[in-house]
CSV table of C-alpha atoms and ligand atoms in Angstrom, one decimal:
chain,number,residue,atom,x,y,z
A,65,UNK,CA,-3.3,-9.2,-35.2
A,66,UNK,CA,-4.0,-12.8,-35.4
A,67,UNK,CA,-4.8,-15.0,-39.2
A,68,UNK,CA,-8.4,-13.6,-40.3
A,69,UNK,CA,-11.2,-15.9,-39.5
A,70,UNK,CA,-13.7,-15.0,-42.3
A,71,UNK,CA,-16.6,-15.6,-42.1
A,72,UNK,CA,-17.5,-16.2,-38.9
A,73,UNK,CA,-19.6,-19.6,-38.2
A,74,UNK,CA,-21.7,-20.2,-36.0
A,75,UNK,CA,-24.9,-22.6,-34.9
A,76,UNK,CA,-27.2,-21.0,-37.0
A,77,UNK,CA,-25.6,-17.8,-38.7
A,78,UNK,CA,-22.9,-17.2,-41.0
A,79,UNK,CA,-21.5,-13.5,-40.5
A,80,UNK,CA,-20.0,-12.6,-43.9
A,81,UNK,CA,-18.9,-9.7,-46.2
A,82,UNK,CA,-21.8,-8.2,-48.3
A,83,UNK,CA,-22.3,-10.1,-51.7
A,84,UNK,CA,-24.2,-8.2,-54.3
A,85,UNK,CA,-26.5,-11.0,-54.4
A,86,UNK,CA,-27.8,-10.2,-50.8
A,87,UNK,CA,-29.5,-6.9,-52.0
A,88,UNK,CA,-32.8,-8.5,-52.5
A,89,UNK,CA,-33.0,-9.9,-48.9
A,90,UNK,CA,-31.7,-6.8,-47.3
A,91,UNK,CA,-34.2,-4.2,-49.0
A,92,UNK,CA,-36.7,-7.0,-47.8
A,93,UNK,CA,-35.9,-6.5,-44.1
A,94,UNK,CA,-35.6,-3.0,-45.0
A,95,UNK,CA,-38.9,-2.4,-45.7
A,96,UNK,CA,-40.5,-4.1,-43.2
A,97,UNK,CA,-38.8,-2.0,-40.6
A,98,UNK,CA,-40.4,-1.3,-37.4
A,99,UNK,CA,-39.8,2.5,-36.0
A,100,UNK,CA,-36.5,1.1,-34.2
A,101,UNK,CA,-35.4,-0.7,-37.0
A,102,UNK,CA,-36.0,1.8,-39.1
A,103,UNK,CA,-34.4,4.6,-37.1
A,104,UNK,CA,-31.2,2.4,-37.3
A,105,UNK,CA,-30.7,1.5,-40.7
A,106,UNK,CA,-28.1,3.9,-42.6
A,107,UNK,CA,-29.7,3.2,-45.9
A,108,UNK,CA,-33.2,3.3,-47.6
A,109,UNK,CA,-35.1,0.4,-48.5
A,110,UNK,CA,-34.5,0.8,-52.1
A,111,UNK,CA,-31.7,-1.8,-54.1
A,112,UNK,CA,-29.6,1.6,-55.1
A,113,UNK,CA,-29.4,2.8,-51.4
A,114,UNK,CA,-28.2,0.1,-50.5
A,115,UNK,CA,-25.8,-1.4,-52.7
A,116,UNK,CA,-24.3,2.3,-52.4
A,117,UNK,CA,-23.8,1.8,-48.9
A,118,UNK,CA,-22.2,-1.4,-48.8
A,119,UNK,CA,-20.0,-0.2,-51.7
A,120,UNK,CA,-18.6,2.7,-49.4
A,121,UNK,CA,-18.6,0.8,-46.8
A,122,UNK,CA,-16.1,-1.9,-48.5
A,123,UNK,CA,-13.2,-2.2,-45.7
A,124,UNK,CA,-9.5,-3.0,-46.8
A,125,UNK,CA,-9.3,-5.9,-43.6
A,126,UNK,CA,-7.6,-8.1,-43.5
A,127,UNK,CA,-4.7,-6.2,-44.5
A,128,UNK,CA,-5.3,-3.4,-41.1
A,129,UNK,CA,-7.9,-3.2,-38.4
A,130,UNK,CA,-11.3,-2.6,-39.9
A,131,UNK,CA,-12.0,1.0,-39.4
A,132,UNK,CA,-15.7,0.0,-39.8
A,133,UNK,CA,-16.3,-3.6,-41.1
A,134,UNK,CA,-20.2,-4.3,-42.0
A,135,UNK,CA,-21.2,-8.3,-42.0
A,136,UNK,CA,-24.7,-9.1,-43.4
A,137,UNK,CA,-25.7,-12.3,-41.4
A,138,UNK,CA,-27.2,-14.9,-43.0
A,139,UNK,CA,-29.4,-17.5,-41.8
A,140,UNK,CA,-28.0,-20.3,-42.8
A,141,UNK,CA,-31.1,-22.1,-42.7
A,142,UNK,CA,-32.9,-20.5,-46.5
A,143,UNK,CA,-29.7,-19.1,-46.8
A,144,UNK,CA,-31.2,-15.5,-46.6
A,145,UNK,CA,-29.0,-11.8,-45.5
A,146,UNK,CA,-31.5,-10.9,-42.2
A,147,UNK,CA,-29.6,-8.8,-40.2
A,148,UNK,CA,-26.2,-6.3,-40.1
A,149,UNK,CA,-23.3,-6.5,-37.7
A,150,UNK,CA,-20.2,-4.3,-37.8
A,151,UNK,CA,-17.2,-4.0,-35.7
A,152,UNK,CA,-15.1,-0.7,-36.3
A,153,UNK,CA,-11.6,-0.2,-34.4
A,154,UNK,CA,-11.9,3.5,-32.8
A,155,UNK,CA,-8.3,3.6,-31.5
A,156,UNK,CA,-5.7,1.3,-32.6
A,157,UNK,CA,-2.8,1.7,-30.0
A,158,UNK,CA,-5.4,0.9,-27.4
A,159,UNK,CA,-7.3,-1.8,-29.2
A,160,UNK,CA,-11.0,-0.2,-28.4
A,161,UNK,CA,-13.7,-0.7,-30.8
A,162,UNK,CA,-17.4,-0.1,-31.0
A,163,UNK,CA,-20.0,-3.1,-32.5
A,164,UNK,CA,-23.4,-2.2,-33.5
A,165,UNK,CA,-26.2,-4.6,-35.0
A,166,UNK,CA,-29.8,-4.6,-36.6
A,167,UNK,CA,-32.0,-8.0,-37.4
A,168,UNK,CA,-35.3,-8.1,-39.6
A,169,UNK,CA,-38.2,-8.0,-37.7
A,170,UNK,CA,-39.5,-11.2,-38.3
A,171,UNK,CA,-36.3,-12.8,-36.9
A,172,UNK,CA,-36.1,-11.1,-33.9
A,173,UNK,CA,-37.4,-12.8,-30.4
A,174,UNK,CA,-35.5,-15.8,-31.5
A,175,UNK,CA,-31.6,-15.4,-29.8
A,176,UNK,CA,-30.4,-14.4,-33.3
A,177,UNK,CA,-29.0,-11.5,-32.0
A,178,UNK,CA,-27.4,-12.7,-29.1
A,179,UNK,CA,-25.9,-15.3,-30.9
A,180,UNK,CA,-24.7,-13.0,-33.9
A,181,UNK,CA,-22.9,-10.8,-31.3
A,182,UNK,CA,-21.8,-13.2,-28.9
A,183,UNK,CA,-19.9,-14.6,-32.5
A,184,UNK,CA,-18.7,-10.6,-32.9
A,185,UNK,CA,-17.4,-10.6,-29.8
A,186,UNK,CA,-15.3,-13.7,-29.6
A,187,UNK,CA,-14.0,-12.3,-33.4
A,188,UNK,CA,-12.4,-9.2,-31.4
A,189,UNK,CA,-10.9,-10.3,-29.2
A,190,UNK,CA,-9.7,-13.3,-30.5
A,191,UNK,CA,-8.5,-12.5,-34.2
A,192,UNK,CA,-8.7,-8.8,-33.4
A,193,UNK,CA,-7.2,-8.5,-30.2
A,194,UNK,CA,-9.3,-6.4,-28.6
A,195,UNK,CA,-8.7,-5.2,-25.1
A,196,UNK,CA,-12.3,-3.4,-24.8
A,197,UNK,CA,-15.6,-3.6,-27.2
A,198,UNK,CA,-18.2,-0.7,-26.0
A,199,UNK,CA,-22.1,-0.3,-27.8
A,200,UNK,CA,-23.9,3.1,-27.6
A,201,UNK,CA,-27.4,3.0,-27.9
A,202,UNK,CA,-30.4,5.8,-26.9
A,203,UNK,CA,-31.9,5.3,-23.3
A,204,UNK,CA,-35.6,4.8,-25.5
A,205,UNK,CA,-34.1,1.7,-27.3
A,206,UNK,CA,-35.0,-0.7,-25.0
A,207,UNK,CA,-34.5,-4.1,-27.1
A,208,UNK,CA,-30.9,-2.9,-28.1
A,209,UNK,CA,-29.4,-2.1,-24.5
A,210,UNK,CA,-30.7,-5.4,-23.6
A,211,UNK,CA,-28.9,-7.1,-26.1
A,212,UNK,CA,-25.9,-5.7,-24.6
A,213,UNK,CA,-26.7,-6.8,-21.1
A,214,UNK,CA,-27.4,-10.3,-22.5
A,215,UNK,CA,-24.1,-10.7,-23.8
A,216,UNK,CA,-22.8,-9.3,-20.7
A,217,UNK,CA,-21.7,-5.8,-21.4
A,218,UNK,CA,-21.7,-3.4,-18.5
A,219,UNK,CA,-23.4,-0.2,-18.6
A,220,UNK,CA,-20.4,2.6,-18.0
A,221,UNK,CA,-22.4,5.5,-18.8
A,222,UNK,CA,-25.7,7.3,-18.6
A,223,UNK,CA,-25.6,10.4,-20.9
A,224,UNK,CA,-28.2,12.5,-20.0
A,225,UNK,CA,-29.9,14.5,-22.8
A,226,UNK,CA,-27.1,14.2,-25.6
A,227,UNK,CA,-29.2,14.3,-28.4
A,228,UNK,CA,-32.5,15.1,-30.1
A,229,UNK,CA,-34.6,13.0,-31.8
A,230,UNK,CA,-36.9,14.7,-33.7
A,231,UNK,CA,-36.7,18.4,-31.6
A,232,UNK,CA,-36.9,16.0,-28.4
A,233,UNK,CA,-33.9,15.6,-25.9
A,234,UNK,CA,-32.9,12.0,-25.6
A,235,UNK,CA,-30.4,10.2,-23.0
A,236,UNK,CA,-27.5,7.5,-24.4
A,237,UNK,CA,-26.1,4.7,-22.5
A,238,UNK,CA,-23.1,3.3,-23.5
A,239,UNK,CA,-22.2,-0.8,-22.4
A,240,UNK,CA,-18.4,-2.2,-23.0
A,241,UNK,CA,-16.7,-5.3,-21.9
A,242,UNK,CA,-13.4,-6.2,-21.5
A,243,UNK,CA,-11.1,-9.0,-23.1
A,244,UNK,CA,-10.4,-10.3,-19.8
A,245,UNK,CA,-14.0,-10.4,-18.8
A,246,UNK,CA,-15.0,-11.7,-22.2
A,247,UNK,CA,-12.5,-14.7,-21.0
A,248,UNK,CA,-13.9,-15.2,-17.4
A,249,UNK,CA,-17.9,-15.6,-19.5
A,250,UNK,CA,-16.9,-18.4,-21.8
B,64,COA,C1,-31.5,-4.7,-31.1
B,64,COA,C2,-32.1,-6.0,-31.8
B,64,COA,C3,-31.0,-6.6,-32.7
B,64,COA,C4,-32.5,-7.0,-30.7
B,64,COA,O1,-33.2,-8.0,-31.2
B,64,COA,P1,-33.8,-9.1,-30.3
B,64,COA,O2,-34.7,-10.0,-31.1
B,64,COA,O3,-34.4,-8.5,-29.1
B,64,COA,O4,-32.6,-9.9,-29.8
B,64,COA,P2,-32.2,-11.5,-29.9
B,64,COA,O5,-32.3,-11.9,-31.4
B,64,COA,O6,-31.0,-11.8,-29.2
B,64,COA,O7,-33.5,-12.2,-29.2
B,64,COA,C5,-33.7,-12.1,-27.9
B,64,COA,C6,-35.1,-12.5,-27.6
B,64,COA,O8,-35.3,-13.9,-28.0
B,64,COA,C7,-35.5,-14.7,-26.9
B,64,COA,N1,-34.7,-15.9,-27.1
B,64,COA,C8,-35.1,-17.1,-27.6
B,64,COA,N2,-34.2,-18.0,-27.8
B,64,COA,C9,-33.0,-17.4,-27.3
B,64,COA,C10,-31.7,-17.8,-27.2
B,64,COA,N3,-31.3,-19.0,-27.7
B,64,COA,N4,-30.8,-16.9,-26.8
B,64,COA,C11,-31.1,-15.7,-26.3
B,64,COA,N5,-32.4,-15.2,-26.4
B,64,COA,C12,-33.3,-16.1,-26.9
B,64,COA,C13,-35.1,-13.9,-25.6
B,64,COA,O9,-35.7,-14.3,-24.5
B,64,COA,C14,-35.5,-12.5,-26.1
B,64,COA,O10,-36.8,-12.4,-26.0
B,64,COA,P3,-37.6,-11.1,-25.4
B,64,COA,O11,-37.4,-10.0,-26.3
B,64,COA,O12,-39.0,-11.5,-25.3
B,64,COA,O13,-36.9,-10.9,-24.0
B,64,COA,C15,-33.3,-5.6,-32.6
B,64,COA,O14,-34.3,-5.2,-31.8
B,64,COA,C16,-33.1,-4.6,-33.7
B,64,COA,O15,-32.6,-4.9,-34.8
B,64,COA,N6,-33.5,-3.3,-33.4
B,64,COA,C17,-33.4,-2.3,-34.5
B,64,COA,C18,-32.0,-1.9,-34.8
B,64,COA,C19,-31.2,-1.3,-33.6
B,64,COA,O16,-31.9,-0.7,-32.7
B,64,COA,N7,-29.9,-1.4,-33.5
B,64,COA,C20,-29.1,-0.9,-32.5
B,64,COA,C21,-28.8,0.5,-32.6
B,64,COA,S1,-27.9,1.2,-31.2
């Protein structure tokens, strides 16, 4: 693994650790969830829930691979937390590792997403070196799976019924890409 670039930088986002100053802007997203935003966030939309989660989530990288490593991104225009990214390394020997994502409502429509993961993507398999970066997302979640086709992920699977949601079967898709076809995009 290559020197730690922390935080990442980019045109309009800064992708940091979580600083306890950001609970006020994240229980602000939090609460104006729409029903995917809200299925999605691992917390409640209260300051306690979730300074506790970022407090358990608190990853030991750089010293090893992040086995899950949460960045709050911040807009660096206002300076304000709007949105969660986090990269987790599934299987070291391989280099595989799964990204996920969430942005506040009001910032989404805008390329914040794409750009925040585009950023995630270039992190692992630069710094990380990652040889493959896959997403899972329900069949439903329609913004989310485009996302990953926007950044160019492929769609490898199609899992038919794998879970309920609320008593109701639901289908998963999961979207990877590969180092080398990370490097053919840029
Ligand atoms: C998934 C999620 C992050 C996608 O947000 P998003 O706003 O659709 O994605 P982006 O920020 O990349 O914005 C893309 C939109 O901005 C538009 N856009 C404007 N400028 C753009 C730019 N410079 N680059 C790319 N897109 C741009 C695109 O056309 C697209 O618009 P459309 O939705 O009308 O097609 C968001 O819906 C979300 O947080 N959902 C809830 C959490 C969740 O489901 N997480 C995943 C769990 S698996």
């Amino acid at each position: 693994m290559k020197a730690m670039t922390l935080p990442i930088d980019t045109e309009r986002l800064l992708l940091r650790k979580y600083e306890d100053r950001d609970v006020k802007d994240i229980v602000e997203y939090s609460q104006a969830a729409d029903f995917w935003l809200a299925r999605n966030l691992d917390w409640e939309p209260t300051e306690e829930s979730v300074m506790a989660y970022y407090e358990s989530k608190r990853d030991i990288y750089p010293e090893s691979y992040p086995d899950w490593l949460d960045l709050v991104i911040e807009l660096k225009a206002g300076s304000k937390v709007i949105g969660n990214v986090g990269i987790g390394v599934k299987n070291v020997e391989h280099r595989q590792a799964q990204i996920g994502w969430l942005l506040g409502c009001r910032y989404q429509g805008r390329g914040i997403a794409t750009e925040a993961v585009k950023a995630l993507l270039t992190f692992g398999f630069g710094p990380l070196g990652l040889h493959r970066i896959f997403a899972r997302t329900g069949s439903r979640n329609v913004r989310s799976w485009r996302l990953m086709e926007r950044v160019g992920m492929k769609r490898e699977a199609h899992l038919r019924q794998s879970h309920k949601v609320k008593g109701e079967w639901d289908d998963e898709f999961i979207y990877a890409v590969l180092a080398e076809e990370w490097r053919l995009m840029q």
